[in-house]
Coordinates of C-alpha atoms and ligand atoms in Angstrom, one line a residue:
Chain A
X7 CA -28.6 -13.3 -0.8
X8 CA -32.3 -13.0 -0.1
X9 CA -32.2 -15.9 2.3
X10 CA -30.2 -14.3 5.2
X11 CA -32.2 -11.1 5.2
X12 CA -35.4 -13.0 5.3
X13 CA -34.1 -15.3 8.0
X14 CA -33.0 -12.4 10.2
X15 CA -36.6 -11.1 10.2
X16 CA -38.0 -14.6 10.8
X17 CA -35.7 -15.2 13.8
X18 CA -36.5 -11.8 15.3
X19 CA -40.3 -12.2 15.0
X20 CA -40.0 -15.7 16.5
X21 CA -38.0 -14.3 19.4
X22 CA -40.5 -11.5 20.1
X23 CA -43.4 -14.0 19.9
X24 CA -41.7 -16.3 22.5
X25 CA -41.0 -13.3 24.7
X26 CA -44.6 -12.1 24.5
X27 CA -45.9 -15.6 25.4
X28 CA -43.5 -16.1 28.3
X29 CA -44.4 -12.7 29.7
X30 CA -48.1 -13.5 29.4
X31 CA -48.0 -17.1 30.8
X32 CA -45.5 -16.7 33.5
X33 CA -47.6 -14.1 35.3
X34 CA -44.5 -12.1 36.2
X35 CA -45.3 -8.4 37.0
X36 CA -44.3 -5.9 34.4
X37 CA -41.6 -4.4 36.6
X38 CA -39.8 -7.8 36.4
X39 CA -40.6 -8.8 32.9
X40 CA -42.5 -6.4 30.7
X41 CA -43.9 -7.9 27.5
X42 CA -42.7 -6.6 24.1
X43 CA -46.0 -4.8 23.6
X44 CA -45.6 -3.0 26.9
X45 CA -42.0 -2.1 26.0
X46 CA -43.2 -0.7 22.7
X47 CA -45.9 1.4 24.4
X48 CA -43.3 2.8 26.8
X49 CA -41.0 3.6 23.8
X50 CA -43.8 5.5 22.1
X51 CA -44.4 7.4 25.3
X52 CA -40.7 8.3 25.8
X53 CA -40.6 9.4 22.2
X54 CA -43.6 11.6 22.5
X55 CA -42.4 13.4 25.6
X56 CA -39.1 13.9 23.9
X57 CA -37.0 12.2 26.6
X58 CA -35.9 9.3 24.4
X59 CA -34.5 11.5 21.7
X60 CA -32.9 13.9 24.1
X61 CA -31.0 11.2 26.0
X62 CA -30.1 9.3 22.8
X63 CA -28.6 12.4 21.3
X64 CA -26.5 13.0 24.5
X65 CA -25.1 9.4 24.4
X66 CA -24.6 9.6 20.6
X67 CA -22.6 12.8 20.9
X68 CA -20.5 11.2 23.6
X69 CA -19.9 8.1 21.5
X70 CA -19.0 10.1 18.4
X71 CA -16.7 12.5 20.1
X72 CA -15.1 9.7 22.1
X73 CA -14.7 7.7 18.9
X74 CA -13.1 10.6 17.1
X75 CA -10.7 11.4 20.0
X76 CA -9.7 7.8 20.5
X77 CA -9.2 7.1 16.8
X78 CA -7.3 10.3 16.4
X79 CA -4.9 9.5 19.2
X80 CA -4.6 5.9 18.1
X81 CA -3.7 7.0 14.6
X82 CA -1.1 9.5 15.7
X83 CA 0.6 7.2 18.3
X84 CA 0.2 4.2 16.0
X85 CA 2.2 6.0 13.3
X86 CA 5.0 6.9 15.7
X87 CA 5.1 3.3 17.1
X88 CA 5.0 1.7 13.7
X89 CA 7.8 3.9 12.4
X90 CA 10.1 3.9 15.4
X91 CA 11.3 0.7 17.2
X92 CA 12.7 2.8 20.0
X93 CA 9.3 4.4 20.6
X94 CA 7.6 1.1 20.6
X95 CA 10.1 -0.4 23.0
X96 CA 9.7 2.4 25.5
X97 CA 5.9 2.9 25.2
X98 CA 4.4 -0.5 24.5
X99 CA 4.7 -1.9 28.1
X100 CA 2.6 1.0 29.4
X101 CA 0.1 0.8 26.6
X102 CA -0.4 -2.9 27.2
X103 CA -0.5 -2.4 31.0
X104 CA -3.2 0.3 30.4
X105 CA -5.3 -2.4 28.9
X106 CA -5.2 -4.4 32.2
X107 CA -7.0 -1.5 34.0
X108 CA -10.7 -2.4 34.1
X109 CA -12.5 0.5 32.5
X110 CA -15.4 0.1 34.9
X111 CA -13.0 0.7 37.8
X112 CA -11.5 3.9 36.5
X113 CA -14.8 5.4 35.2
X114 CA -15.8 6.8 38.6
X115 CA -12.3 8.3 38.9
X116 CA -12.7 10.1 35.6
X117 CA -16.1 11.3 36.7
X118 CA -14.6 12.7 39.9
X119 CA -11.8 14.4 38.0
X120 CA -13.7 15.7 34.9
X121 CA -17.2 16.2 36.4
X122 CA -20.5 14.4 35.6
X123 CA -20.8 16.2 32.3
X124 CA -20.1 14.8 28.8
X125 CA -16.3 15.3 29.0
X126 CA -15.7 12.3 31.4
X127 CA -17.9 10.1 29.1
X128 CA -16.0 11.2 26.0
X129 CA -12.7 10.3 27.7
X130 CA -13.9 6.9 28.8
X131 CA -15.1 6.2 25.2
X132 CA -11.8 7.3 23.8
X133 CA -9.9 5.1 26.3
X134 CA -11.9 2.0 25.3
X135 CA -11.7 2.7 21.6
X136 CA -8.0 3.6 21.6
X137 CA -6.4 0.1 22.0
X138 CA -8.0 -1.9 19.2
X139 CA -7.6 0.9 16.7
X140 CA -3.9 1.5 17.8
X141 CA -3.0 -2.2 17.4
X142 CA -4.7 -2.4 14.0
X143 CA -3.0 0.8 12.8
X144 CA 0.4 -0.5 13.8
X145 CA -0.2 -3.9 12.2
X146 CA -1.5 -2.2 9.0
X147 CA 1.4 0.2 8.7
X148 CA 4.0 -2.6 9.4
X149 CA 2.5 -4.6 6.6
X150 CA 2.8 -2.0 3.9
X151 CA 4.6 -3.9 1.1
X152 CA 8.4 -3.2 1.1
X153 CA 8.4 -3.2 -2.7
X154 CA 5.8 -0.5 -2.9
X155 CA 7.8 1.6 -0.5
X156 CA 10.8 1.2 -2.7
X157 CA 8.7 2.2 -5.7
X158 CA 7.6 5.4 -3.9
X159 CA 11.2 6.1 -2.9
X160 CA 12.5 5.5 -6.5
X161 CA 9.9 8.1 -7.6
X162 CA 11.4 10.6 -5.0
X163 CA 8.2 10.8 -3.0
X164 CA 8.0 13.1 0.0
X165 CA 7.1 11.8 3.5
X166 CA 3.6 13.2 3.1
X167 CA 3.2 11.6 -0.3
X168 CA 4.3 8.3 1.1
X169 CA 1.5 8.6 3.7
X170 CA -1.1 9.8 1.3
X171 CA -0.5 7.6 -1.7
X172 CA 0.8 4.4 0.0
X173 CA 0.4 4.2 3.7
X174 CA -3.2 5.3 4.1
X175 CA -4.7 3.2 1.3
X176 CA -2.6 0.2 2.2
X177 CA -3.4 0.4 5.9
X178 CA -7.1 1.1 5.4
X179 CA -8.4 -2.4 5.4
X180 CA -6.8 -3.3 8.7
X181 CA -7.6 0.1 10.2
X182 CA -11.3 -0.2 9.3
X183 CA -11.3 -3.7 11.0
X184 CA -10.1 -2.0 14.2
X185 CA -12.6 0.8 13.8
X186 CA -15.4 -1.8 13.5
X187 CA -14.5 -3.1 16.9
X188 CA -13.9 0.4 18.3
X189 CA -17.3 1.6 17.1
X190 CA -19.2 -0.9 19.1
X191 CA -16.9 -0.6 22.1
X192 CA -17.4 3.1 22.3
X193 CA -21.2 2.7 22.9
X194 CA -20.3 0.5 25.9
X195 CA -17.8 3.2 27.0
X196 CA -20.5 5.9 27.1
X197 CA -22.9 3.7 29.1
X198 CA -20.2 2.7 31.6
X199 CA -19.4 6.4 32.0
X200 CA -23.0 7.4 32.5
X201 CA -23.5 4.6 35.1
X202 CA -20.6 6.1 37.0
X203 CA -22.4 9.4 37.3
X204 CA -24.4 11.5 34.9
X205 CA -27.7 13.4 34.7
X206 CA -28.3 12.7 31.0
X207 CA -27.9 10.0 28.5
X208 CA -29.3 6.5 27.9
X209 CA -27.2 5.1 30.7
X210 CA -28.8 7.6 33.0
X211 CA -32.2 6.6 31.6
X212 CA -31.5 3.0 32.6
X213 CA -30.6 4.1 36.1
X214 CA -33.8 6.1 36.4
X215 CA -35.9 3.2 35.0
X216 CA -34.3 0.8 37.5
X217 CA -34.8 3.2 40.4
X218 CA -38.5 3.7 39.7
X219 CA -39.4 0.1 38.8
X220 CA -40.0 1.3 35.3
X221 CA -38.4 -1.8 33.8
X222 CA -40.0 -1.2 30.4
X223 CA -38.0 2.0 30.2
X224 CA -34.9 0.1 30.9
X225 CA -35.7 -2.2 28.0
X226 CA -36.3 0.9 25.7
X227 CA -32.9 2.3 26.6
X228 CA -31.2 -1.0 26.1
X229 CA -32.8 -1.5 22.7
X230 CA -31.9 2.0 21.7
X231 CA -28.3 1.3 22.7
X232 CA -28.2 -1.9 20.7
X233 CA -29.7 0.0 17.7
X234 CA -27.0 2.7 18.1
X235 CA -24.2 0.1 18.2
X236 CA -25.6 -1.7 15.2
X237 CA -25.9 1.6 13.3
X238 CA -22.3 2.5 13.9
X239 CA -21.2 -1.0 12.9
X240 CA -23.2 -0.6 9.8
X241 CA -21.6 2.8 9.0
X242 CA -18.2 1.1 9.2
X243 CA -19.3 -1.7 7.0
X244 CA -20.6 0.8 4.5
X245 CA -17.3 2.6 4.6
X246 CA -15.5 -0.7 4.0
X247 CA -17.8 -1.5 1.1
X248 CA -17.1 2.0 -0.4
X249 CA -13.4 2.4 0.2
X250 CA -12.3 -1.2 -0.2
X251 CA -14.2 -2.1 -3.3
X252 CA -10.9 -2.9 -5.0
X253 CA -10.6 -6.0 -2.9
X254 CA -11.8 -9.3 -4.1
X255 CA -15.2 -10.1 -2.6
X256 CA -15.8 -13.4 -1.0
X257 CA -18.7 -15.5 -2.3
X258 CA -20.6 -15.3 1.0
X259 CA -19.9 -12.1 3.0
X260 CA -21.0 -12.3 6.6
X261 CA -21.7 -9.5 8.9
X262 CA -19.2 -10.6 11.6
X263 CA -16.3 -11.0 9.2
X264 CA -17.4 -8.3 6.8
X265 CA -16.2 -8.5 3.3
X266 CA -12.7 -9.6 4.0
Chain B
X18 CA 23.2 27.0 -41.1
X19 CA 26.3 25.1 -41.7
X20 CA 27.8 26.0 -38.4
X21 CA 24.6 25.3 -36.6
X22 CA 24.5 21.8 -38.1
X23 CA 28.1 21.4 -37.2
X24 CA 27.5 22.5 -33.6
X25 CA 24.6 20.1 -33.5
X26 CA 26.8 17.2 -34.7
X27 CA 29.6 18.0 -32.3
X28 CA 27.0 18.2 -29.4
X29 CA 25.8 14.8 -30.4
X30 CA 29.3 13.3 -30.4
X31 CA 29.9 15.0 -27.1
X32 CA 26.8 13.4 -25.7
X33 CA 28.1 10.0 -26.8
X34 CA 31.4 10.7 -25.1
X35 CA 30.2 12.0 -21.7
X36 CA 28.8 9.1 -19.9
X37 CA 25.4 9.6 -18.2
X38 CA 26.6 7.3 -15.4
X39 CA 30.0 6.6 -14.1
X40 CA 30.5 3.8 -11.5
X41 CA 34.0 3.7 -10.0
X42 CA 35.5 1.2 -7.6
X43 CA 32.2 0.4 -6.1
X44 CA 32.0 -1.8 -3.0
X45 CA 28.9 -2.8 -1.1
X46 CA 29.0 -4.6 2.2
X47 CA 25.8 -5.5 4.1
X48 CA 26.1 -5.7 7.9
X49 CA 25.6 -9.1 9.4
X50 CA 26.8 -11.2 12.3
X51 CA 30.1 -12.4 10.9
X52 CA 32.0 -9.4 9.7
X53 CA 29.6 -8.2 7.0
X54 CA 28.4 -9.7 3.7
X55 CA 30.2 -8.4 0.7
X56 CA 27.7 -8.1 -2.2
X57 CA 29.7 -6.0 -4.7
X58 CA 33.4 -5.7 -5.1
X59 CA 35.4 -3.1 -7.1
X60 CA 32.8 -2.5 -9.8
X61 CA 33.7 0.1 -12.4
X62 CA 31.8 0.9 -15.6
X63 CA 30.2 3.7 -17.5
X64 CA 26.9 4.0 -19.2
X65 CA 26.3 6.4 -22.1
X66 CA 23.2 8.2 -23.0
X67 CA 20.5 6.2 -24.8
X68 CA 22.5 3.0 -24.2
X69 CA 20.7 -0.2 -23.4
X70 CA 22.7 -2.2 -20.9
X71 CA 21.9 -5.6 -19.7
X72 CA 23.3 -7.1 -16.5
X73 CA 23.7 -10.9 -16.2
X74 CA 25.1 -13.0 -13.3
X75 CA 24.3 -15.9 -11.0
X76 CA 21.7 -15.2 -8.3
X77 CA 23.2 -13.5 -5.3
X78 CA 25.8 -11.8 -7.4
X79 CA 24.5 -8.3 -6.5
X80 CA 22.5 -7.4 -9.6
X81 CA 19.5 -6.1 -7.7
X82 CA 21.9 -4.3 -5.3
X83 CA 23.5 -2.6 -8.2
X84 CA 20.1 -1.4 -9.5
X85 CA 19.1 -0.2 -6.1
X86 CA 22.3 1.8 -5.9
X87 CA 21.7 3.4 -9.3
X88 CA 18.1 4.3 -8.2
X89 CA 19.4 6.0 -5.2
X90 CA 17.7 3.6 -2.9
X91 CA 20.9 2.4 -1.3
X92 CA 24.3 4.2 -0.7
X93 CA 27.5 2.4 -1.4
X94 CA 29.9 1.4 1.3
X95 CA 32.8 2.6 -0.9
X96 CA 33.3 4.0 -4.3
X97 CA 31.8 6.6 -6.6
X98 CA 28.5 6.8 -8.4
X99 CA 28.3 9.8 -10.7
X100 CA 25.4 11.2 -12.8
X101 CA 26.9 13.5 -15.4
X102 CA 29.9 14.0 -13.1
X103 CA 27.9 14.7 -10.0
X104 CA 27.5 12.3 -7.0
X105 CA 24.1 10.5 -7.2
X106 CA 23.1 11.9 -3.8
X107 CA 23.4 15.4 -5.1
X108 CA 22.3 14.9 -8.7
X109 CA 18.8 15.7 -9.7
X110 CA 17.8 12.8 -12.0
X111 CA 14.6 10.8 -12.3
X112 CA 14.3 7.0 -12.6
X113 CA 11.7 4.6 -13.7
X114 CA 12.0 1.3 -11.9
X115 CA 10.5 -2.0 -13.1
X116 CA 10.5 -4.7 -10.5
X117 CA 10.4 -8.5 -11.0
X118 CA 6.8 -8.6 -9.9
X119 CA 4.7 -5.9 -11.4
X120 CA 4.3 -4.2 -8.0
X121 CA 1.2 -2.3 -8.8
X122 CA -1.0 -0.6 -6.2
X123 CA -4.0 -2.9 -5.9
X124 CA -6.4 -0.1 -5.0
X125 CA -5.6 1.9 -8.1
X126 CA -6.9 1.3 -11.5
X127 CA -4.5 0.6 -14.4
X128 CA -4.7 4.2 -15.5
X129 CA -4.2 5.5 -11.9
X130 CA -1.2 3.2 -11.5
X131 CA 0.4 4.6 -14.6
X132 CA -0.4 8.2 -13.6
X133 CA 1.2 7.8 -10.2
X134 CA 4.6 9.2 -11.0
X135 CA 3.1 12.3 -12.5
X136 CA 0.8 12.8 -9.6
X137 CA 3.9 12.6 -7.3
X138 CA 5.5 15.3 -9.5
X139 CA 2.4 17.3 -8.8
X140 CA 1.3 17.7 -12.4
X141 CA -2.3 18.8 -12.9
X142 CA -4.4 15.7 -12.7
X143 CA -5.9 16.2 -16.2
X144 CA -2.4 16.4 -17.7
X145 CA -1.3 13.3 -15.7
X146 CA -4.3 11.3 -16.9
X147 CA -3.8 12.4 -20.5
X148 CA -0.1 11.3 -20.5
X149 CA -0.9 8.1 -18.7
X150 CA -3.4 7.3 -21.4
X151 CA -0.8 7.9 -24.1
X152 CA 1.6 5.5 -22.3
X153 CA -1.2 2.8 -22.0
X154 CA -1.7 3.1 -25.7
X155 CA 2.0 2.6 -26.3
X156 CA 1.9 -0.7 -24.4
X157 CA -1.4 -1.6 -26.0
X158 CA -3.6 -1.6 -22.9
X159 CA -5.8 1.4 -23.5
X160 CA -8.9 -0.7 -23.3
X161 CA -8.0 -1.8 -19.8
X162 CA -7.5 1.6 -18.2
X163 CA -10.2 1.2 -15.6
X164 CA -9.4 -2.4 -14.8
X165 CA -7.9 -3.2 -11.4
X166 CA -4.5 -5.0 -11.1
X167 CA -6.2 -8.1 -9.8
X168 CA -7.9 -8.6 -13.1
X169 CA -4.7 -8.5 -15.2
X170 CA -2.6 -11.4 -16.3
X171 CA 1.1 -11.4 -15.4
X172 CA 2.2 -10.1 -18.8
X173 CA -0.4 -7.4 -18.8
X174 CA 0.5 -6.3 -15.3
X175 CA 4.2 -6.1 -16.3
X176 CA 3.2 -3.9 -19.3
X177 CA 1.4 -1.6 -16.9
X178 CA 4.5 -1.5 -14.8
X179 CA 6.6 -0.6 -17.8
X180 CA 4.2 2.2 -18.8
X181 CA 4.4 3.5 -15.2
X182 CA 8.2 3.5 -15.3
X183 CA 8.2 5.5 -18.5
X184 CA 5.3 7.9 -18.1
X185 CA 7.3 10.6 -16.3
X186 CA 10.0 10.5 -19.0
X187 CA 12.8 9.4 -16.6
X188 CA 16.4 10.0 -17.2
X189 CA 17.1 6.4 -16.4
X190 CA 15.1 3.3 -16.8
X191 CA 16.1 0.5 -14.4
X192 CA 14.6 -3.0 -14.7
X193 CA 15.2 -5.9 -12.4
X194 CA 14.3 -9.1 -14.2
X195 CA 11.1 -7.6 -15.4
X196 CA 10.1 -10.7 -17.4
X197 CA 11.4 -13.2 -14.9
X198 CA 8.0 -14.3 -13.8
X199 CA 6.6 -14.7 -17.3
X200 CA 6.5 -17.9 -19.4
X201 CA 9.0 -18.2 -22.2
X202 CA 6.7 -17.1 -25.1
X203 CA 5.2 -14.1 -23.3
X204 CA 8.7 -13.2 -22.3
X205 CA 9.9 -13.1 -25.9
X206 CA 6.9 -11.1 -27.0
X207 CA 7.5 -8.6 -24.1
X208 CA 11.1 -8.4 -25.1
X209 CA 10.2 -7.4 -28.7
X210 CA 7.6 -5.0 -27.3
X211 CA 10.2 -3.4 -25.0
X212 CA 12.5 -2.9 -27.9
X213 CA 9.8 -1.2 -29.9
X214 CA 9.0 1.1 -26.9
X215 CA 12.7 1.8 -26.4
X216 CA 13.1 2.6 -30.1
X217 CA 10.3 5.2 -29.7
X218 CA 11.6 6.7 -26.5
X219 CA 15.3 6.1 -26.6
X220 CA 15.8 5.9 -22.8
X221 CA 19.0 5.0 -21.1
X222 CA 18.2 1.5 -19.9
X223 CA 19.9 -0.8 -17.4
X224 CA 18.2 -4.1 -17.2
X225 CA 18.9 -7.2 -15.1
X226 CA 18.0 -10.5 -16.7
X227 CA 18.6 -14.2 -16.3
X228 CA 18.3 -14.9 -20.0
X229 CA 21.4 -14.7 -22.2
X230 CA 19.4 -14.5 -25.4
X231 CA 17.2 -11.8 -24.0
X232 CA 20.3 -9.8 -23.1
X233 CA 21.8 -10.3 -26.5
X234 CA 18.6 -9.5 -28.3
X235 CA 18.0 -6.2 -26.4
X236 CA 21.3 -4.7 -25.3
X237 CA 24.0 -2.5 -26.7
X238 CA 26.2 -3.9 -24.0
X239 CA 26.1 -6.8 -21.6
X240 CA 27.8 -6.7 -18.2
X241 CA 28.4 -10.0 -16.4
X242 CA 28.8 -10.1 -12.6
X243 CA 30.6 -13.0 -10.9
X244 CA 29.5 -15.2 -8.1
X245 CA 29.4 -13.4 -4.7
X246 CA 31.0 -11.0 -4.1
X247 CA 29.9 -9.6 -7.4
X248 CA 32.8 -8.5 -9.6
X249 CA 32.6 -7.3 -13.1
X250 CA 33.5 -10.4 -15.1
X251 CA 32.8 -9.2 -18.6
X252 CA 31.7 -6.0 -20.4
X253 CA 30.6 -7.2 -23.8
X254 CA 29.5 -4.8 -26.6
X255 CA 26.7 -6.1 -28.8
X256 CA 26.6 -4.4 -32.1
X257 CA 23.7 -6.0 -34.1
X258 CA 22.0 -3.4 -36.3
X259 CA 18.8 -1.8 -35.0
X260 CA 15.9 -2.1 -35.3
X261 CA 16.7 -5.8 -34.6
X262 CA 14.9 -8.6 -36.2
X263 CA 14.0 -11.9 -34.5
X264 CA 16.3 -13.9 -36.9
X265 CA 19.5 -12.4 -35.4
X266 CA 18.9 -15.0 -32.6
X267 CA 19.9 -17.7 -35.1
X268 CA 23.0 -16.0 -36.5
X269 CA 26.5 -17.4 -35.8
X270 CA 27.7 -14.2 -34.2
X271 CA 24.8 -14.4 -31.7
X272 CA 25.7 -18.0 -30.9
X273 CA 29.3 -17.1 -30.4
X274 CA 28.5 -14.3 -28.0
X275 CA 26.0 -16.4 -26.1
X276 CA 28.8 -18.9 -25.6
X277 CA 31.1 -16.2 -24.2
X278 CA 28.5 -15.0 -21.9
X279 CA 27.7 -18.4 -20.6
X280 CA 31.3 -19.1 -19.9
X281 CA 31.6 -15.7 -18.0
X282 CA 28.5 -16.4 -15.9
X283 CA 29.8 -19.9 -15.0
X284 CA 32.9 -18.3 -13.7
X285 CA 36.6 -19.0 -14.2
Ligands
LIG318 N1 19.3 -5.3 2.4 C1 20.1 -6.4 2.4 N2 20.7 -6.7 3.6 C2 21.5 -7.7 3.7 N3 21.9 -8.5 2.7 C3 21.4 -8.2 1.5 C4 20.5 -7.1 1.3 N4 20.2 -7.0 0.0 C5 20.9 -8.0 -0.6 N5 21.6 -8.7 0.3 C6 22.5 -9.8 -0.1 O1 23.4 -9.4 -1.0 C7 23.7 -10.4 -2.0 C8 23.3 -9.9 -3.4 O2 21.9 -9.8 -3.4 P1 21.1 -9.3 -4.8 O3 21.7 -8.0 -5.2 O4 19.7 -9.4 -4.5 O5 21.6 -10.4 -5.8 P2 20.9 -10.8 -7.2 O6 19.9 -9.8 -7.5 O7 22.1 -10.8 -8.2 O8 20.3 -12.1 -7.0 C9 22.8 -11.6 -1.6 O9 23.7 -12.5 -0.9 C10 21.8 -11.0 -0.6 O10 21.5 -11.9 0.3
LIG319 MG1 17.8 -9.9 -7.8

C-alpha cells in the first residue's frame, strides 16, 4: 500500500516541474500562464490579507448547506418513491425531466429570484446534489432483502424500527455511493451559482481575477476548489470506512471505486 | 397443600387439552393471471402447548405458506387461525422464526444479531446483551459473539439464527427447513442440538423439513401436506420416549413410520 501514496506524490511533483519549465521557457506573460511559484506567491498573499479564507468559507458554507438540503430532500422523497409505486409513477417523469434542465441555464434565474446572496447558491447546490442521492436512495431501499423484512415483521417491528434497524443500515452502502458523487457535484453547484452573480465566494474570486488579469489568483481559487472537493470526497470515504467496516474489503481498494 | 397440588395437576391437563393453535378449514389462494393459484386447501389441525410438530410435503405444497400464516405474515383467504381461541390478527403472541438461510444482518455482530428481538421489544440494552449472551452459550457460540456473520460457517450461522429465534422467549417457534442448506452430518448434529435446546426450553415448535428421519427423530407429531394444492394428507403421532437417543433411528417402529410418511408424501 506504500506504492500508490508514493506514486501520487511523484506524479504531482513531476507535473509541477513540467509546468514550471513550460511557463519559464515559453515566455508567456504571467497573466496567461503563471508559473507554479507565482501561483504559490499569490496564494500566500491572498492568505495573508484574509481574502482567501473569507471567500473559501463562504463557498464552503454554501456547499455544506446545499449538500444538507439536497440530501435531506432526496432522502425524504426517495423513501416515498421507494415505498409507493403510485408516487413513483406520478413523480418520476418530472424528476427525470428536471435532470434535462442544464443547471448553468437556470442558475441566473435562481439568482434573479432569490438574490445574489448565499440562498440562491445553496439552492443550486441542492438541485445538483439531489438527483444522484435520490436515485441511490431508491435503489438502496428497493434492494433491502425481502427475508430480513419478513424477519422484522415476524418480530412485530414498528415502522420506525423497520427504518432504524433494517432500512438505514441496509441502504447505507448505496446511499454513501450517491453521497460521494453528490459531494463533489455540490462544489460545482456553488461555483456555477457564484458565476451567475455573487459578491463573495471562490467563484466570485475567479471572476475578479479574470477581470483584473490576475491569472495567478484564478489558479489559487481553482486549486482551493479542487482541494475542497477532494476533502469532501475524503470525508465520505472516511464515513464509508467507519460505517461499512462490516463489509468484505477488496484486496486493492482504489479511490474511485472506494472500498466496495 | 393437597388441593394446591391437585389444582396444579388439573391446570396441567387443561393446558394439554386446550390447544395453543387451532387451524380450521384454511384456504390460501394467491392472485395470478389465470384465476388464482391455490396453495393450501381445507387444512385443519391443532397444536398443543410444548408440542414439537414437523411438517413434511413435496416442494410447492404450501409448507412455507403455512408457516408464514402462523407467523402472522400472511392472512388466509378463507378459514380460521386461532391462538388460544382468539383470531391471530387480534391475539398478542410472539414468534421466533428460523428461515432456511440463516438470514442474519450482515452489519451486526453475532451478539447484536441475537439481541435484536429484545432491542425491538425495547428492553434495556444491558439486559438484552446479557440474555443474548446466555442464548449464545446455549448454542455453544459464546466465543464468537463479536464475529460478523460473513465469518461464520453455514452451521454456525444457523445456530445464531436459532439463538435469535429463542432469545425473546417466544410463544411459538417456527422453522422453515432450518437445516436444509447444511450437509448431512452437520444436519444430524444440529438436529440433536435442537432437541437438547428444546428439552431445556420446551417451546411449542412447528418445523418444516424435507427429511423424514429428521421429522421422526424430533417431532411429537408429523403433518404431511399433499402436492399442490396442499391438503393435509396425514397427521401422524410419534411417541418415542424423550429424551431421544440416536439409536431410535434404527428401531423397527421408526422404519415402519418412515415408510408410512414416504407413502403419504408420494401421494395416493
Ligand atoms: N407470495 C406468493 N405469491 C404467489 N404465489 C406464491 C407466493 N408464495 C408462495 N406461492 C406459491 O404457493 C405455492 C406454495 O409455496 P410454498 O408455501 O413456498 O411451498 P413449499 O414451502 O411447500 O415449497 C407455490 O406454488 C408457490 O409458487
Ligand atoms: Mg418452502
